[in-house]
XYZ file of C-alpha atoms in Angstrom:
311
model
C 9.456 14.804 -9.524
C 7.254 13.021 -6.801
C 7.949 14.641 -3.224
C 6.594 13.665 -0.003
C 4.649 15.950 2.085
C 6.783 17.827 4.688
C 6.917 15.918 7.712
C 9.494 15.552 10.374
C 10.813 12.235 10.863
C 13.767 10.858 13.105
C 16.842 10.164 10.897
C 17.828 6.266 10.743
C 21.591 6.797 9.507
C 22.210 2.970 10.135
C 19.179 2.127 7.584
C 20.369 4.256 4.925
C 22.427 1.720 3.054
C 19.513 -0.669 3.649
C 17.226 1.243 1.340
C 17.971 1.289 -2.673
C 17.202 4.577 -4.383
C 13.733 4.866 -5.281
C 12.694 4.185 -8.425
C 9.868 6.182 -10.209
C 6.253 4.554 -9.484
C 5.017 3.053 -12.439
C 1.357 4.773 -13.956
C -1.029 3.422 -12.116
C -4.358 1.080 -13.781
C -6.067 -0.167 -10.189
C -8.550 -2.071 -12.810
C -7.424 -2.995 -16.263
C -9.558 -2.938 -19.179
C -9.056 -4.179 -22.921
C -11.430 -4.068 -25.768
C -13.131 -7.426 -24.957
C -13.272 -6.321 -21.697
C -15.679 -3.219 -22.591
C -17.768 -5.206 -25.082
C -18.201 -7.523 -22.235
C -19.470 -4.818 -20.279
C -21.671 -3.013 -22.754
C -23.463 -6.572 -22.656
C -24.099 -6.582 -18.733
C -25.419 -3.225 -18.936
C -27.720 -4.477 -22.152
C -28.465 -7.510 -19.867
C -29.446 -5.358 -16.485
C -32.106 -3.618 -18.487
C -34.107 -6.654 -19.620
C -33.315 -9.013 -16.822
C -31.749 -7.684 -13.697
C -32.014 -10.807 -11.328
C -29.419 -12.437 -13.431
C -27.098 -9.336 -14.442
C -26.474 -9.115 -10.615
C -25.968 -12.685 -10.156
C -23.020 -12.569 -12.884
C -22.259 -9.435 -11.433
C -21.527 -10.952 -7.859
C -19.771 -13.739 -9.508
C -17.625 -10.969 -11.013
C -16.947 -8.936 -7.961
C -15.689 -12.272 -6.316
C -13.482 -13.184 -8.978
C -9.977 -11.297 -9.200
C -8.655 -11.221 -12.707
C -4.389 -12.656 -12.138
C -1.672 -10.667 -12.777
C 1.140 -12.406 -15.062
C 3.692 -13.815 -12.393
C 6.662 -12.030 -13.528
C 7.136 -11.552 -10.211
C 8.724 -15.445 -9.988
C 11.869 -14.163 -12.155
C 12.404 -11.382 -9.622
C 12.053 -12.776 -6.398
C 14.974 -11.404 -4.139
C 18.107 -13.750 -3.257
C 17.547 -16.277 -0.595
C 13.978 -17.022 -1.033
C 12.382 -20.171 0.112
C 9.137 -21.250 -1.185
C 5.969 -22.177 1.665
C 2.651 -22.842 1.515
C -0.169 -21.467 3.946
C -2.954 -24.060 4.539
C -6.592 -22.541 4.634
C -9.763 -23.813 3.663
C -8.189 -27.184 2.328
C -6.106 -25.287 -0.123
C -2.330 -24.622 0.098
C -1.568 -20.930 -0.629
C 1.542 -20.072 -1.996
C 4.199 -17.631 -0.300
C 8.174 -17.104 0.179
C 9.999 -16.490 3.116
C 13.325 -14.269 3.617
C 15.793 -14.499 5.999
C 16.682 -16.055 9.652
C 15.544 -13.542 12.156
C 13.590 -14.210 15.198
C 11.496 -11.129 14.600
C 9.098 -11.967 11.577
C 7.111 -9.303 9.703
C 4.257 -10.553 6.972
C 3.545 -8.674 3.786
C 0.349 -8.617 2.624
C -1.108 -7.309 -1.178
C -4.050 -6.014 -2.431
C -6.924 -6.818 -4.782
C -6.464 -8.405 -8.077
C -2.371 -7.975 -7.636
C 0.242 -10.668 -5.852
C 2.976 -10.737 -3.508
C 5.092 -9.412 -6.214
C 4.049 -6.073 -5.136
C 5.519 -5.985 -1.958
C 9.028 -7.325 -2.914
C 10.741 -3.951 -2.477
C 9.901 -4.092 0.827
C 12.119 -7.982 1.453
C 15.425 -6.719 0.989
C 15.480 -3.386 3.279
C 13.463 -5.753 6.096
C 15.783 -8.711 5.788
C 18.801 -6.240 6.359
C 17.028 -4.879 9.112
C 17.552 -8.470 10.887
C 13.540 -9.444 10.022
C 12.337 -12.802 8.728
C 10.140 -11.847 6.339
C 7.172 -13.979 4.648
C 5.116 -12.580 1.652
C 1.939 -14.754 0.415
C -0.225 -14.935 -2.400
C -4.014 -14.367 -1.391
C -6.754 -16.920 -2.305
C -7.475 -16.519 -6.286
C -4.175 -14.425 -6.247
C -0.649 -14.996 -7.897
C 0.092 -18.438 -7.309
C -2.487 -19.617 -4.908
C -5.119 -21.650 -5.907
C -9.298 -20.590 -6.224
C -11.387 -18.272 -8.184
C -13.769 -16.612 -5.964
C -12.962 -14.576 -3.019
C -13.719 -11.656 -0.705
C -12.601 -9.331 2.132
C -13.537 -11.616 4.806
C -12.003 -15.023 3.544
C -9.024 -13.172 2.328
C -8.713 -11.937 6.008
C -8.964 -15.107 7.396
C -6.048 -16.306 5.052
C -4.090 -13.965 6.311
C -5.022 -15.246 9.936
C -4.201 -18.735 9.298
C -0.611 -17.328 8.430
C -0.245 -15.637 11.268
C -1.395 -18.747 13.126
C 1.198 -21.338 11.220
C 3.889 -19.003 10.896
C 3.608 -17.324 14.112
C 4.368 -15.005 16.112
C 5.197 -11.945 13.859
C 5.976 -8.614 15.056
C 4.098 -6.857 12.544
C 1.988 -7.427 9.555
C 2.593 -4.832 6.306
C -0.477 -4.780 4.468
C -1.575 -2.882 1.213
C -5.044 -1.453 0.285
C -7.745 -4.143 0.141
C -5.087 -6.306 1.878
C -5.076 -3.736 4.826
C -8.702 -3.754 5.333
C -9.031 -7.591 5.200
C -6.299 -8.042 8.083
C -7.829 -5.097 10.004
C -10.895 -6.585 9.621
C -9.467 -10.085 10.716
C -7.661 -8.838 13.785
C -10.795 -7.320 14.963
C -12.633 -10.593 14.683
C -9.714 -12.498 16.191
C -8.282 -10.599 18.598
C -5.654 -13.841 20.061
C -4.293 -13.472 16.942
C -1.671 -11.018 18.326
C 0.984 -8.838 16.472
C 2.889 -6.026 18.144
C 2.355 -3.551 14.969
C 0.280 -3.009 12.084
C 1.491 -0.861 8.962
C -1.231 0.132 6.548
C -0.459 1.260 3.458
C -3.257 3.345 0.818
C -6.128 0.676 3.187
C -9.613 0.604 1.797
C -11.492 2.152 5.178
C -14.636 -0.098 4.356
C -16.314 -2.855 1.744
C -18.398 -0.274 0.607
C -15.228 1.350 -1.460
C -14.723 -2.177 -3.082
C -18.007 -2.581 -4.132
C -18.204 1.196 -5.572
C -15.138 1.042 -7.728
C -16.580 -2.130 -9.482
C -19.820 -0.583 -9.744
C -18.073 2.240 -11.192
C -16.775 -0.057 -14.093
C -19.550 -1.651 -14.678
C -21.996 1.828 -15.481
C -24.722 -0.029 -14.396
C -28.131 2.509 -13.534
C -28.423 2.805 -9.814
C -31.761 0.569 -9.489
C -29.068 -2.130 -9.498
C -27.224 -1.441 -6.602
C -29.372 -3.202 -4.098
C -29.583 -6.373 -5.886
C -26.220 -6.557 -6.226
C -25.452 -5.557 -2.823
C -27.783 -7.822 -1.091
C -26.137 -10.666 -3.089
C -22.620 -10.061 -2.308
C -23.748 -9.648 1.618
C -25.101 -13.231 1.208
C -21.805 -14.568 -0.075
C -19.691 -12.248 2.599
C -21.850 -13.661 5.593
C -20.771 -10.680 7.712
C -23.260 -7.580 7.601
C -21.676 -5.138 5.414
C -21.799 -2.553 7.831
C -19.388 -4.095 10.086
C -17.001 -4.709 7.353
C -15.529 -0.779 8.652
C -11.937 -0.548 9.282
C -12.522 2.594 11.220
C -14.690 0.602 13.889
C -12.711 -2.236 13.544
C -9.136 -0.477 14.638
C -10.544 1.340 17.862
C -9.520 -1.085 20.218
C -6.784 -2.416 18.740
C -3.792 -2.840 21.446
C -1.122 -2.509 19.570
C 0.483 0.567 17.717
C 0.179 1.265 13.597
C 1.675 3.266 10.950
C -0.793 4.370 8.014
C 0.741 5.720 4.828
C -1.482 7.052 2.043
C -0.614 9.305 -0.791
C -2.535 12.805 -0.966
C -3.015 11.774 -4.703
C -4.358 8.110 -4.619
C -7.018 7.938 -7.581
C -8.212 4.437 -6.604
C -8.741 4.853 -2.599
C -8.924 8.460 -1.335
C -6.381 9.551 1.266
C -9.904 10.831 3.340
C -10.362 7.185 4.123
C -6.901 6.742 6.359
C -7.615 9.978 7.632
C -10.803 8.516 9.263
C -8.755 5.242 10.212
C -5.916 7.779 12.062
C -8.918 9.630 13.973
C -10.347 6.728 15.260
C -7.063 4.695 16.142
C -5.654 5.992 19.189
C -2.489 4.203 18.600
C -1.762 4.994 14.779
C 0.642 7.315 12.973
C -0.501 8.738 10.002
C 1.704 9.870 7.103
C 0.928 11.619 4.179
C 3.056 11.584 0.876
C 2.437 13.388 -2.444
C 3.170 12.173 -6.099
C 3.577 8.681 -5.565
C -0.104 7.376 -6.063
C -1.911 4.130 -5.156
C 1.037 1.868 -6.541
C 4.136 3.801 -5.618
C 4.588 3.531 -1.500
C 6.236 0.406 -1.505
C 9.074 1.268 -3.465
C 9.880 5.093 -2.279
C 12.807 4.981 0.054
C 10.915 7.738 2.706
C 8.405 4.986 2.713
C 10.995 2.384 3.314
C 12.561 4.732 6.175
C 9.186 4.929 7.897
C 8.296 1.596 7.941
C 11.759 0.263 9.250
C 11.836 3.259 12.344
C 7.784 2.013 13.091
C 9.447 -1.604 13.634
C 12.262 -0.604 15.266
C 10.297 1.458 18.005
C 7.674 -0.888 18.656
C 10.225 -3.457 19.181
C 12.172 -1.537 22.014
């Protein structure tokens, strides 16, 4: 049975009816593997021995190409949805909007996910009077494209802010939280009243480390892959540090992370919160990496945060 850590939260009685009982979170398989992929990875490890340069090029391509999840969410969209498009880099990214409130919230999913992951937040937010927009990032879900990275992903979020804003807040998960934070630090003119980060990556290094762990390459391949990724991202990788980016944000943030997150350690969120004077950190237990958005208490924290920043 999952339990949140004992943190005192103000009662939000009127919101209780807005939030359905929490389902148990699905078991997390962060990066989906299968026998065909395992065979391919074995071949890549052999290639890294005989042609490390070629192996690094192929690996960079794989790093930049998210695998798409099945689009089951199109049959699970909450009632009242309206399809929209975000115009980014000469492409039409796909999104949906709900509600008609004056206050707007943007939902941003993580790597190898899609907007369907964020859907449990839609009904509570609409019932609380918000207009909600959720988007499929570049190369994810229904959106076009094959290759993307943290900087481009953040640029797409920035375009959504420009096209449909102003927004009260952005609620972003994992890789999407890091991409959004870095974008907001690069484009301070894109103003929001608050930021909610769920299981955020602290640094692009985490994304690279997870990827390299899956590949199982020898350590000497690291520098080759790193150099290739840096060329594609076109931003110094050391600058892709969320804890550094948030230090001067003029708006408050809510950061939520599970102590037992097996994909992105909660220590990263503690570092982000320590560097972010206007942030509040909530640590849960037993929800893992993907259980936050469906959890009733987490939804209350989100709604309480949004109502407070609107006062």
